CSV table of C-alpha atoms in Angstrom, one decimal:
chain,number,residue,atom,x,y,z
G,29,MET,CA,-0.3,0.2,-0.1
G,30,LEU,CA,2.7,2.5,1.2
G,31,ARG,CA,4.7,1.7,-2.5
G,32,VAL,CA,1.7,2.2,-4.3
G,33,ALA,CA,0.9,5.8,-2.2
G,34,ARG,CA,4.6,6.7,-3.1
G,35,SER,CA,4.6,6.0,-7.1
G,36,LYS,CA,1.5,7.9,-7.8
G,37,MET,CA,2.8,10.9,-5.7
G,38,LEU,CA,5.9,11.4,-7.0
G,39,PRO,CA,5.1,12.1,-10.8
G,40,ALA,CA,2.2,14.3,-9.9
G,41,VAL,CA,4.6,16.6,-7.2
G,42,THR,CA,7.4,16.5,-9.7
G,43,SER,CA,5.3,17.6,-12.5
G,44,PHE,CA,4.2,20.7,-10.5
G,45,VAL,CA,7.6,21.5,-9.4
G,46,CYS,CA,9.0,21.4,-13.1
G,47,LEU,CA,6.2,23.9,-14.3
G,48,THR,CA,6.9,26.3,-11.4
G,49,THR,CA,10.5,26.2,-11.2
G,50,VAL,CA,10.5,28.3,-15.0
G,51,GLY,CA,12.4,31.2,-14.7
G,52,MET,CA,13.7,31.0,-10.7
G,53,SER,CA,17.2,30.0,-11.6
G,54,VAL,CA,19.9,32.1,-10.4
G,55,ASP,CA,22.6,34.0,-12.5
G,56,GLU,CA,24.4,30.9,-14.1
G,57,ALA,CA,27.5,32.6,-13.6
G,58,GLU,CA,27.4,32.3,-10.3
G,59,ARG,CA,26.6,28.4,-10.3
G,60,GLN,CA,30.0,26.5,-9.2
G,61,GLU,CA,30.6,22.5,-8.6
G,62,PRO,CA,30.6,22.0,-5.0
G,63,THR,CA,34.1,21.4,-3.2
G,64,SER,CA,34.4,18.9,-1.0
G,65,TYR,CA,36.1,18.6,2.3
G,66,GLY,CA,36.4,15.9,4.9
G,67,GLN,CA,33.7,14.5,6.6
G,68,ASP,CA,32.8,14.9,10.2
G,69,GLY,CA,30.9,12.3,12.4
G,70,TYR,CA,27.6,12.6,10.9
G,71,GLY,CA,28.6,11.9,7.3
G,72,GLN,CA,28.5,15.5,6.1
G,73,ASP,CA,31.8,16.7,3.6
G,74,ARG,CA,30.3,20.1,3.6
G,75,PRO,CA,27.9,22.7,5.5
G,76,ILE,CA,24.5,21.5,4.8
G,77,VAL,CA,21.6,23.5,3.0
G,78,ILE,CA,18.6,23.1,5.2
G,79,ALA,CA,14.8,23.8,3.3
G,80,HIS,CA,13.4,26.1,6.1
G,81,ARG,CA,9.7,24.6,5.7
G,82,GLY,CA,10.4,23.0,2.1
G,83,ALA,CA,11.1,25.7,-1.0
G,84,SER,CA,8.9,28.6,1.3
G,85,GLY,CA,10.2,30.9,-0.6
G,86,TYR,CA,8.0,29.8,-3.6
G,87,VAL,CA,5.4,27.8,-2.4
G,88,PRO,CA,3.1,27.6,0.3
G,89,GLU,CA,5.2,26.3,3.3
G,90,HIS,CA,5.0,22.7,4.9
G,91,THR,CA,3.0,21.1,1.3
G,92,LEU,CA,4.4,18.4,-0.7
G,93,ALA,CA,5.1,20.8,-3.5
G,94,ALA,CA,7.3,23.0,-1.3
G,95,PHE,CA,9.1,19.9,0.2
G,96,ALA,CA,9.5,18.3,-3.3
G,97,MET,CA,10.6,21.8,-5.1
G,98,ALA,CA,13.3,21.8,-2.2
G,99,ILE,CA,14.4,18.8,-3.0
G,100,LEU,CA,14.8,19.1,-6.6
G,101,GLN,CA,16.6,22.2,-5.9
G,102,GLY,CA,19.3,20.1,-4.0
G,103,ALA,CA,18.5,20.4,-0.6
G,104,ASP,CA,20.4,18.5,2.0
G,105,PHE,CA,17.8,18.6,4.3
G,106,ILE,CA,13.9,19.5,4.6
G,107,GLU,CA,12.6,20.6,7.3
G,108,PRO,CA,8.6,20.3,8.8
G,109,ASP,CA,7.3,22.1,12.2
G,110,LEU,CA,5.3,19.4,13.7
G,111,VAL,CA,1.9,20.0,15.7
G,112,ILE,CA,-0.6,17.2,16.1
G,113,THR,CA,-3.8,16.6,15.8
G,114,LYS,CA,-6.8,15.3,18.2
G,115,ASP,CA,-6.4,11.6,17.4
G,116,GLY,CA,-2.4,11.7,17.6
G,117,HIS,CA,-1.1,12.3,14.5
G,118,LEU,CA,2.0,14.4,13.7
G,119,ILE,CA,1.2,16.9,10.9
G,120,ALA,CA,3.4,19.6,9.3
G,121,ARG,CA,2.3,23.4,10.0
G,122,HIS,CA,4.1,26.5,11.5
G,123,ASP,CA,2.0,26.6,14.3
G,124,ASN,CA,-1.0,24.8,16.2
G,125,VAL,CA,-3.5,27.8,15.0
G,126,LEU,CA,-4.5,26.7,11.7
G,127,ASP,CA,-5.8,30.0,10.2
G,128,LEU,CA,-2.7,30.9,9.6
G,129,THR,CA,-1.5,28.8,7.2
G,130,THR,CA,-4.8,27.2,6.1
G,131,ASN,CA,-8.5,27.8,4.8
G,132,VAL,CA,-10.3,26.7,7.7
G,133,SER,CA,-11.5,29.9,8.5
G,134,GLY,CA,-14.0,29.8,5.3
G,135,LYS,CA,-14.8,26.3,6.3
G,136,PRO,CA,-18.9,26.7,7.5
G,137,GLU,CA,-18.9,23.4,8.7
G,138,PHE,CA,-16.1,24.3,11.2
G,139,ALA,CA,-17.4,27.7,12.3
G,140,GLY,CA,-18.1,26.7,15.6
G,141,ARG,CA,-14.6,25.1,16.2
G,142,LYS,CA,-12.9,28.9,16.4
G,143,THR,CA,-11.7,29.4,20.4
G,144,ILE,CA,-9.7,31.6,22.2
G,145,LYS,CA,-6.6,29.4,24.0
G,146,THR,CA,-3.7,30.4,26.1
G,147,VAL,CA,-0.8,29.0,24.2
G,148,ASP,CA,3.0,29.4,25.7
G,149,GLY,CA,1.4,31.9,27.6
G,150,ALA,CA,-0.1,34.3,25.3
G,151,ALA,CA,-3.9,34.4,24.4
G,152,VAL,CA,-4.7,33.5,20.6
G,153,THR,CA,-7.8,33.5,19.0
G,154,GLY,CA,-8.3,30.5,16.2
G,155,TRP,CA,-8.8,27.1,15.1
G,156,PHE,CA,-6.0,24.9,16.4
G,157,SER,CA,-4.9,21.5,15.3
G,158,GLU,CA,-6.0,19.4,18.3
G,159,ASP,CA,-9.5,20.0,18.0
G,160,PHE,CA,-9.4,18.0,14.7
G,161,THR,CA,-8.8,14.9,13.7
G,162,LEU,CA,-6.5,13.8,10.6
G,163,GLU,CA,-9.8,13.1,8.8
G,164,GLU,CA,-11.0,16.4,9.0
G,165,ILE,CA,-7.8,18.5,8.5
G,166,LYS,CA,-7.4,16.3,5.1
G,167,THR,CA,-10.4,18.4,4.2
G,168,LEU,CA,-8.5,21.7,4.8
G,169,ARG,CA,-6.1,23.1,2.2
G,170,ALA,CA,-2.5,25.1,2.5
G,171,ILE,CA,-2.5,28.9,2.2
G,172,GLU,CA,0.6,30.9,1.9
G,173,ARG,CA,1.5,32.7,5.7
G,174,ILE,CA,2.8,35.6,4.7
G,175,PRO,CA,1.1,36.9,1.2
G,176,GLY,CA,2.1,40.0,1.8
G,177,VAL,CA,5.8,39.7,1.2
G,178,ARG,CA,5.3,36.7,-1.2
G,179,PRO,CA,2.1,37.4,-3.4
G,180,ALA,CA,2.7,35.1,-5.9
G,181,ASN,CA,2.7,32.2,-3.5
G,182,ALA,CA,-0.7,32.8,-2.7
G,183,ARG,CA,-2.0,32.1,-6.5
G,184,PHE,CA,-1.6,28.3,-4.8
G,185,ASP,CA,-3.7,29.3,-1.9
G,186,GLY,CA,-6.5,26.3,-1.8
G,187,GLN,CA,-4.5,24.0,-3.7
G,188,PHE,CA,-2.7,21.6,-1.8
G,189,GLU,CA,-3.1,19.0,1.5
G,190,ILE,CA,-1.8,19.1,4.9
G,191,PRO,CA,0.4,16.5,5.0
G,192,THR,CA,1.6,14.4,7.9
G,193,LEU,CA,4.7,13.4,8.7
G,194,GLN,CA,4.6,10.1,7.1
G,195,GLU,CA,3.8,11.8,3.8
G,196,ILE,CA,7.0,13.6,4.1
G,197,ILE,CA,8.7,11.1,4.7
G,198,ASP,CA,7.1,8.8,2.1
G,199,LEU,CA,7.9,11.7,-0.3
G,200,ALA,CA,11.7,12.2,0.5
G,201,GLN,CA,12.1,8.0,0.5
G,202,ALA,CA,10.7,8.0,-2.9
G,203,TYR,CA,12.7,10.9,-4.1
G,204,GLU,CA,16.0,9.0,-2.9
G,205,LYS,CA,15.0,6.6,-5.0
G,206,PHE,CA,14.6,8.8,-7.9
G,207,LEU,CA,17.6,11.0,-7.3
G,208,GLY,CA,19.9,8.0,-6.0
G,209,HIS,CA,21.0,10.0,-2.6
G,210,ARG,CA,20.0,10.5,0.8
G,211,ILE,CA,17.6,13.2,1.8
G,212,GLY,CA,17.6,14.5,5.5
G,213,LEU,CA,14.7,15.1,7.9
G,214,TYR,CA,15.0,18.2,10.3
G,215,PRO,CA,11.9,18.1,12.0
G,216,GLU,CA,10.8,20.5,14.8
G,217,THR,CA,8.5,19.9,17.7
G,218,LYS,CA,6.3,23.0,18.0
G,219,HIS,CA,4.8,23.9,21.9
G,220,PRO,CA,5.9,20.6,22.9
G,221,THR,CA,4.9,21.7,26.9
G,222,TYR,CA,1.6,22.9,25.7
G,223,PHE,CA,0.5,19.8,24.0
G,224,ASP,CA,2.0,17.8,27.1
G,225,ARG,CA,-0.2,19.4,29.4
G,226,LEU,CA,-3.3,18.3,26.7
G,227,GLY,CA,-2.0,14.3,26.8
G,228,LEU,CA,-1.0,14.6,23.4
G,229,SER,CA,2.9,14.4,24.0
G,230,LEU,CA,4.9,15.0,20.5
G,231,GLU,CA,7.9,12.9,21.1
G,232,GLU,CA,6.5,9.3,21.4
G,233,PRO,CA,4.8,9.4,18.2
G,234,LEU,CA,7.7,11.5,16.5
G,235,VAL,CA,10.4,8.6,17.5
G,236,LYS,CA,7.9,5.7,16.6
G,237,VAL,CA,7.0,7.4,13.0
G,238,LEU,CA,11.1,7.6,12.9
G,239,ARG,CA,11.6,4.4,14.1
G,240,ARG,CA,9.1,2.6,12.0
G,241,ASN,CA,10.9,4.4,8.9
G,242,GLY,CA,14.6,3.2,9.3
G,243,TYR,CA,15.3,6.2,11.3
G,244,GLU,CA,18.0,5.8,14.4
G,245,GLY,CA,21.2,6.4,15.5
G,246,ARG,CA,23.8,9.9,14.7
G,247,ASN,CA,23.9,8.7,11.0
G,248,ALA,CA,20.0,8.4,10.5
G,249,ARG,CA,20.5,11.6,8.4
G,250,VAL,CA,18.0,12.6,10.8
G,251,PHE,CA,18.2,16.0,13.0
G,252,ILE,CA,15.5,16.8,15.7
G,253,GLN,CA,15.0,20.6,17.1
G,254,SER,CA,12.9,22.4,19.5
G,255,PHE,CA,13.2,25.9,21.2
G,256,GLU,CA,12.3,24.3,24.3
G,257,ILE,CA,14.9,22.4,26.6
G,258,ASN,CA,12.9,19.5,28.4
G,259,ASN,CA,11.4,18.4,25.3
G,260,LEU,CA,15.0,17.8,24.3
G,261,ARG,CA,16.3,16.2,27.3
G,262,LYS,CA,13.3,13.5,27.1
G,263,LEU,CA,13.8,12.7,23.7
G,264,LYS,CA,17.4,12.2,24.4
G,265,SER,CA,16.4,9.2,26.6
G,266,MET,CA,14.1,7.8,23.7
G,267,THR,CA,16.4,8.2,20.5
G,268,GLN,CA,20.2,8.2,19.4
G,269,ILE,CA,19.2,10.5,16.7
G,270,PRO,CA,21.5,14.1,16.9
G,271,LEU,CA,19.0,17.1,18.7
G,272,VAL,CA,19.4,20.5,18.1
G,273,GLN,CA,18.8,23.3,20.7
G,274,LEU,CA,16.9,26.6,18.8
G,275,LEU,CA,18.1,29.7,20.4
G,276,TRP,CA,15.3,33.1,20.0
G,277,ILE,CA,17.3,36.4,20.2
G,278,GLU,CA,15.4,37.4,23.2
G,279,GLY,CA,13.4,36.1,25.9
G,280,LYS,CA,13.4,32.7,27.5
G,281,PRO,CA,12.3,28.5,26.6
G,282,PHE,CA,8.6,28.6,26.9
G,283,ASP,CA,9.2,25.4,29.6
G,284,VAL,CA,12.1,27.2,31.6
G,285,ASP,CA,9.0,30.1,31.9
G,286,ALA,CA,6.0,27.8,32.8
G,287,GLU,CA,8.5,26.1,35.6
G,288,GLY,CA,9.4,29.9,36.9
G,289,GLY,CA,13.0,29.7,35.8
G,290,THR,CA,15.2,32.2,34.9
G,291,LEU,CA,17.5,30.9,32.0
G,292,THR,CA,17.4,33.2,28.9
G,293,TYR,CA,18.0,32.1,25.3
G,294,GLU,CA,20.9,35.2,25.6
G,295,GLN,CA,22.4,32.6,28.9
G,296,MET,CA,22.5,29.9,26.5
G,297,ALA,CA,24.2,31.4,24.2
G,298,THR,CA,27.4,31.8,26.2
G,299,PRO,CA,30.2,29.6,26.3
G,300,ALA,CA,28.9,28.0,29.5
G,301,GLY,CA,25.4,27.6,28.5
G,302,LEU,CA,26.2,26.1,25.0
G,303,ALA,CA,28.4,23.7,27.9
G,304,GLN,CA,25.3,22.9,29.3
G,305,ILE,CA,23.8,22.4,26.0
G,306,ALA,CA,26.1,19.8,24.7
G,307,SER,CA,25.1,18.0,27.6
G,308,TYR,CA,21.7,16.9,25.8
G,309,ALA,CA,22.1,17.8,22.4
G,310,GLN,CA,24.5,17.9,19.3
G,311,GLY,CA,23.3,20.6,17.8
G,312,VAL,CA,22.3,24.8,18.4
G,313,GLY,CA,20.6,26.5,15.7
G,314,PRO,CA,20.7,30.2,16.4
G,315,GLU,CA,19.1,33.2,15.3
G,316,LYS,CA,21.6,34.4,12.9
G,317,ARG,CA,22.4,37.5,14.9
G,318,PHE,CA,24.0,35.5,17.4
G,319,ILE,CA,26.5,35.2,15.1
G,320,ILE,CA,26.7,38.4,12.9
G,321,PRO,CA,24.8,41.3,14.6
G,322,LEU,CA,23.8,44.3,12.5
G,323,ASP,CA,25.4,47.9,13.1
G,324,SER,CA,23.2,50.7,13.9
G,325,VAL,CA,21.5,51.2,10.5
G,326,GLY,CA,21.1,47.8,9.7
G,327,ASN,CA,24.6,46.6,7.8
G,328,LEU,CA,26.0,43.5,7.8
G,329,ASP,CA,29.8,43.7,8.6
G,330,PRO,CA,31.4,40.5,9.2
G,331,SER,CA,33.8,42.4,11.4
G,332,ARG,CA,31.3,42.2,14.0
G,333,ALA,CA,31.5,38.5,14.2
G,334,THR,CA,31.1,37.3,17.6
G,335,GLN,CA,33.0,34.1,19.0
G,336,PHE,CA,29.5,31.8,18.8
G,337,VAL,CA,30.4,29.5,16.6
G,338,GLN,CA,34.0,28.7,18.0
G,339,HIS,CA,32.8,28.7,21.6
G,340,ALA,CA,29.9,25.7,19.9
G,341,HIS,CA,32.5,24.0,18.1
G,342,ALA,CA,34.6,23.7,21.6
G,343,VAL,CA,32.1,22.0,23.0
G,344,GLY,CA,31.2,19.7,20.7
G,345,LEU,CA,28.0,21.0,19.0
G,346,GLN,CA,27.4,21.9,15.2
G,347,VAL,CA,26.0,25.1,14.7
G,348,HIS,CA,23.0,26.1,11.9
G,349,PRO,CA,21.4,29.4,12.0
G,350,TYR,CA,18.6,30.2,10.8
G,351,THR,CA,16.4,31.8,8.6
G,352,PHE,CA,18.2,33.5,5.5
G,353,CYS,CA,15.6,34.4,3.2
G,354,SER,CA,16.4,36.4,-0.2
G,355,GLU,CA,13.7,39.4,0.3
G,356,ASN,CA,14.9,42.5,0.7
G,357,VAL,CA,12.8,43.0,3.7
G,358,PHE,CA,14.8,40.1,5.4
G,359,LEU,CA,17.8,41.1,4.4
G,360,PRO,CA,20.6,43.3,5.7
G,361,THR,CA,20.7,47.1,4.6
G,362,ASN,CA,23.7,46.7,2.4
G,363,PHE,CA,22.6,43.1,0.7
G,364,ARG,CA,19.0,44.8,-0.3
G,365,SER,CA,18.5,45.1,-4.2
G,366,SER,CA,16.3,48.1,-4.2
G,367,SER,CA,13.5,50.0,-2.4
G,368,ASP,CA,11.0,47.2,-2.9
G,369,PRO,CA,10.6,45.3,0.4
G,370,ASN,CA,9.3,42.2,-1.8
G,371,ALA,CA,12.0,42.6,-4.5
G,372,LEU,CA,15.0,39.9,-4.3
G,373,GLY,CA,18.5,40.9,-3.5
G,374,ASN,CA,21.6,39.6,-2.7
G,375,GLY,CA,20.5,36.6,0.0
G,376,ILE,CA,23.5,34.6,-1.7
G,377,GLY,CA,26.3,37.4,-0.5
G,378,GLU,CA,24.6,36.9,3.0
G,379,ILE,CA,24.9,33.5,3.0
G,380,LYS,CA,28.6,33.6,1.8
G,381,THR,CA,29.4,35.9,4.6
G,382,PHE,CA,28.0,33.8,7.2
G,383,LEU,CA,29.9,30.8,6.2
G,384,SER,CA,33.4,32.5,6.5
G,385,THR,CA,32.4,32.4,10.4
G,386,GLY,CA,32.8,28.3,10.1
G,387,ILE,CA,29.1,27.6,10.5
G,388,ASP,CA,27.9,23.9,9.8
G,389,GLY,CA,24.8,24.2,8.1
G,390,PHE,CA,21.7,27.0,7.7
G,391,PHE,CA,18.0,27.0,7.5
G,392,THR,CA,16.7,28.8,4.1
G,393,ASP,CA,13.6,29.5,2.3
G,394,HIS,CA,15.2,30.1,-1.2
G,395,THR,CA,17.0,26.5,-1.4
G,396,GLU,CA,18.6,27.2,-4.8
G,397,ARG,CA,20.0,30.0,-3.6
G,398,GLY,CA,21.6,28.1,-0.6
G,399,ILE,CA,23.1,25.8,-3.0
G,400,VAL,CA,24.8,28.5,-5.1
G,401,ALA,CA,26.4,30.4,-2.2
G,402,ARG,CA,27.4,27.4,-0.2
G,403,ASP,CA,29.2,25.7,-3.2
G,404,ALA,CA,30.7,29.1,-4.3
G,405,PHE,CA,32.1,29.4,-1.0
G,406,LEU,CA,33.8,26.0,-1.2
G,407,LYS,CA,35.0,26.3,-4.5
G,408,ASN,CA,37.2,29.4,-3.4
G,409,GLN,CA,38.2,28.0,-0.1
C-alpha cells in the first residue's frame, strides 16, 4: 500500500515542481561545482543546506509541493514543523493555529471550532490542530502564511493538502530512490509543553514514526530540533538521533518560563550555556544575529562577528543558524537590491558572509540560492 502511494505521489508532485521552477534559477555565472572537504562524524562533507519548511520562498510552506521543490533544488535536509491532531497524528504546520496557514476560516462546517486558547503564555484566537481529527484536517487546504511579502505564492492557495509526517517521509524516500542520494529530515517539535499538558505528547509519536521508517542513530540523516529544553532532554532518553537546541534572540524557552525559571536564550548562548546544551544535544540552531549582529543602520559587517561558532565547536556542537531569506525585507540593508521590500536581493552574499564564520549548515527559504552560496564559497576555499 505504501509503495503504491509513493509511486502515485512522485510523478504528480514532480510535474508541478518542474512547471513552477521556470524562470526561478539564479544567474548561471554564479553556479559553481561543489568542493568536498573532510567528513565529520555525521557523514557530512560540507555545510548542509536545510530547506526551511520546504522551498517556502516559492510555494506555500509545509506542503508536499514545497518539500519536493526544495529537494529538486538540491536541499540536503527538508524541515517540517510538527504539531499534532486530536487523534494523535503529526502534521506539518508552522503553528497549531490553523487559520494562519489553511483555509479553515472559510469552512462553515468548522465555524464553531473557533475559540480562544492560551498557547505558551499568550492568548490566541483561532482554530487549533488539537481540536481536529486527521480526517478533518485532510479536508483543509494550505494557504500562504505571508501573502503580503510573497503574493506570488498566494496563487497556489487552496491547492495543496496538509501533509502528515509520514507523507513527508514517503516523499523524501521516493525521491531518494529517484535521485540516487539521501535526503535528510530536520523536524521541529512545536509547543511541546503545551501539547504535553493536553495529553498529546509529541515525543512518542515522533520517535515511533521515525523508527518505523528506519531512522535511528547519529548517521540517520535526521536532526530533531526544539526551542524548549525538557523536550530535548526527554528525546535524548528515547533516541540516539542528534538533537538541536534552537535559540531565539530574546526571552527564554517556554518550559523554563512555565517552571518559574530564569534561564534566557541569551544566557544559553554563552560559553557556559553552550556547554550545558552539549550535555543533551549535538547541535545548536541560533537566530543568525547571535553570530553576526547588524550595525546601527542595519548593515551586515563580518568584522562584527562574535565567537559564538568557536564556542559552540569547542564543546562539540554543530551550528545551524536560521533563517536566510532573499527578499529585501529580510536582508541586511547593504544586501538589498532596491527599495522594494518584496524584491529579491543578495541573499547569496549574506549566506556566504555567514559561511565564513565556520557554520556547519543553515536554514533558508530559497533553497537554490543556498546551494549556489554554499558551493561558490567552498570553491574559493
